[in-house]
PDB file of C-alpha atoms in Angstrom:
ATOM      1  CA  MET A  24     -15.461  13.183 -28.802  1.00 47.00           C
ATOM      2  CA  ALA A  25     -17.916  12.509 -31.566  1.00 58.00           C
ATOM      3  CA  GLY A  26     -21.514  13.703 -31.439  1.00 82.00           C
ATOM      4  CA  THR A  27     -23.898  10.746 -31.675  1.00 92.00           C
ATOM      5  CA  PRO A  28     -24.833   8.751 -28.598  1.00 93.00           C
ATOM      6  CA  ASN A  29     -23.358   5.639 -30.254  1.00 94.00           C
ATOM      7  CA  ASP A  30     -20.047   7.372 -30.956  1.00 93.00           C
ATOM      8  CA  VAL A  31     -19.819   8.543 -27.354  1.00 93.00           C
ATOM      9  CA  HIS A  32     -20.628   5.052 -26.090  1.00 95.00           C
ATOM     10  CA  LEU A  33     -17.904   3.517 -28.247  1.00 95.00           C
ATOM     11  CA  ALA A  34     -15.338   6.146 -27.244  1.00 94.00           C
ATOM     12  CA  LEU A  35     -16.100   5.546 -23.530  1.00 93.00           C
ATOM     13  CA  ARG A  36     -15.812   1.723 -23.933  1.00 95.00           C
ATOM     14  CA  LYS A  37     -12.415   2.185 -25.563  1.00 96.00           C
ATOM     15  CA  GLU A  38     -11.180   4.443 -22.757  1.00 92.00           C
ATOM     16  CA  VAL A  39     -12.429   2.055 -20.079  1.00 93.00           C
ATOM     17  CA  ALA A  40     -10.811  -0.905 -21.828  1.00 96.00           C
ATOM     18  CA  ALA A  41      -7.502   0.989 -22.178  1.00 95.00           C
ATOM     19  CA  ARG A  42      -7.471   1.821 -18.455  1.00 93.00           C
ATOM     20  CA  ALA A  43      -9.039  -1.483 -17.180  1.00 95.00           C
ATOM     21  CA  ASP A  44      -5.868  -2.601 -15.383  1.00 96.00           C
ATOM     22  CA  ALA A  45      -5.424   0.682 -13.559  1.00 93.00           C
ATOM     23  CA  LEU A  46      -9.070   0.842 -12.705  1.00 94.00           C
ATOM     24  CA  TRP A  47      -8.997  -2.650 -11.295  1.00 96.00           C
ATOM     25  CA  ASP A  48      -5.895  -1.834  -9.221  1.00 96.00           C
ATOM     26  CA  VAL A  49      -7.666   1.181  -7.704  1.00 96.00           C
ATOM     27  CA  ALA A  50     -10.730  -0.929  -6.956  1.00 97.00           C
ATOM     28  CA  LEU A  51      -8.567  -3.603  -5.176  1.00 98.00           C
ATOM     29  CA  ARG A  52      -6.687  -1.034  -3.217  1.00 97.00           C
ATOM     30  CA  LEU A  53     -10.023   0.609  -2.024  1.00 97.00           C
ATOM     31  CA  HIS A  54     -11.420  -2.800  -1.009  1.00 97.00           C
ATOM     32  CA  ALA A  55      -8.287  -3.768   0.833  1.00 97.00           C
ATOM     33  CA  ASP A  56      -8.270  -0.707   2.934  1.00 95.00           C
ATOM     34  CA  PRO A  57     -11.886   0.113   4.054  1.00 96.00           C
ATOM     35  CA  GLU A  58     -12.712   3.319   5.968  1.00 96.00           C
ATOM     36  CA  TYR A  59     -15.800   4.594   7.832  1.00 94.00           C
ATOM     37  CA  ALA A  60     -18.301   6.850   6.011  1.00 91.00           C
ATOM     38  CA  PHE A  61     -17.208  10.495   5.949  1.00 87.00           C
ATOM     39  CA  ALA A  62     -13.711   9.501   7.143  1.00 93.00           C
ATOM     40  CA  GLU A  63     -12.401   8.063   3.927  1.00 95.00           C
ATOM     41  CA  HIS A  64      -9.207  10.093   3.949  1.00 97.00           C
ATOM     42  CA  ARG A  65      -7.003   7.377   2.293  1.00 97.00           C
ATOM     43  CA  ALA A  66      -9.659   6.615  -0.306  1.00 97.00           C
ATOM     44  CA  ALA A  67     -10.177  10.289  -1.140  1.00 97.00           C
ATOM     45  CA  ALA A  68      -6.398  10.807  -1.479  1.00 97.00           C
ATOM     46  CA  LEU A  69      -6.126   7.714  -3.697  1.00 97.00           C
ATOM     47  CA  LEU A  70      -8.978   8.653  -6.026  1.00 97.00           C
ATOM     48  CA  SER A  71      -8.160  12.355  -6.286  1.00 97.00           C
ATOM     49  CA  GLY A  72      -4.494  11.497  -6.924  1.00 97.00           C
ATOM     50  CA  GLU A  73      -5.408   9.146  -9.743  1.00 95.00           C
ATOM     51  CA  LEU A  74      -7.695  11.638 -11.277  1.00 95.00           C
ATOM     52  CA  GLU A  75      -4.966  14.334 -11.004  1.00 96.00           C
ATOM     53  CA  ARG A  76      -2.481  11.947 -12.705  1.00 94.00           C
ATOM     54  CA  ALA A  77      -5.050  11.436 -15.472  1.00 91.00           C
ATOM     55  CA  GLY A  78      -5.100  15.171 -16.137  1.00 93.00           C
ATOM     56  CA  PHE A  79      -8.121  16.289 -14.184  1.00 95.00           C
ATOM     57  CA  ALA A  80      -8.057  19.549 -12.105  1.00 96.00           C
ATOM     58  CA  VAL A  81      -8.842  18.447  -8.607  1.00 98.00           C
ATOM     59  CA  GLU A  82     -10.286  20.648  -5.854  1.00 97.00           C
ATOM     60  CA  ARG A  83     -10.110  19.007  -2.409  1.00 97.00           C
ATOM     61  CA  GLY A  84     -11.989  19.912   0.773  1.00 95.00           C
ATOM     62  CA  VAL A  85     -15.210  20.826  -0.999  1.00 96.00           C
ATOM     63  CA  ALA A  86     -18.240  21.812   0.940  1.00 96.00           C
ATOM     64  CA  GLY A  87     -16.190  21.972   4.214  1.00 94.00           C
ATOM     65  CA  MET A  88     -15.574  18.178   4.061  1.00 93.00           C
ATOM     66  CA  PRO A  89     -11.901  17.181   4.071  1.00 94.00           C
ATOM     67  CA  THR A  90     -12.701  14.040   2.104  1.00 95.00           C
ATOM     68  CA  ALA A  91     -14.870  15.646  -0.530  1.00 96.00           C
ATOM     69  CA  PHE A  92     -13.497  16.648  -3.939  1.00 97.00           C
ATOM     70  CA  THR A  93     -14.560  17.763  -7.328  1.00 97.00           C
ATOM     71  CA  THR A  94     -12.768  17.397 -10.600  1.00 96.00           C
ATOM     72  CA  ARG A  95     -12.761  19.217 -13.934  1.00 95.00           C
ATOM     73  CA  SER A  96     -11.427  18.374 -17.354  1.00 91.00           C
ATOM     74  CA  GLY A  97     -11.538  20.280 -20.600  1.00 88.00           C
ATOM     75  CA  ARG A  98     -13.377  23.567 -21.133  1.00 84.00           C
ATOM     76  CA  GLY A  99     -17.009  24.583 -21.169  1.00 78.00           C
ATOM     77  CA  ARG A 100     -19.782  22.049 -20.583  1.00 70.00           C
TER      78      ARG A 100
END
């Protein structure tokens, strides 16, 4: 990714635009299947799975919570 804030902003806008349909589909699926706070098992599975398919390394069950997850992409900061 380029270095200036404007370059970063433009790159992000392009990525979001390219993935808009998939992002909207995830949003609709989350909205159609609500879960109680701290019991979002289906939502956590959906979101972490989508991130994994996008190439992120996903760690599930973070902080002793079965619905919590972290992701990483790339190397370094």
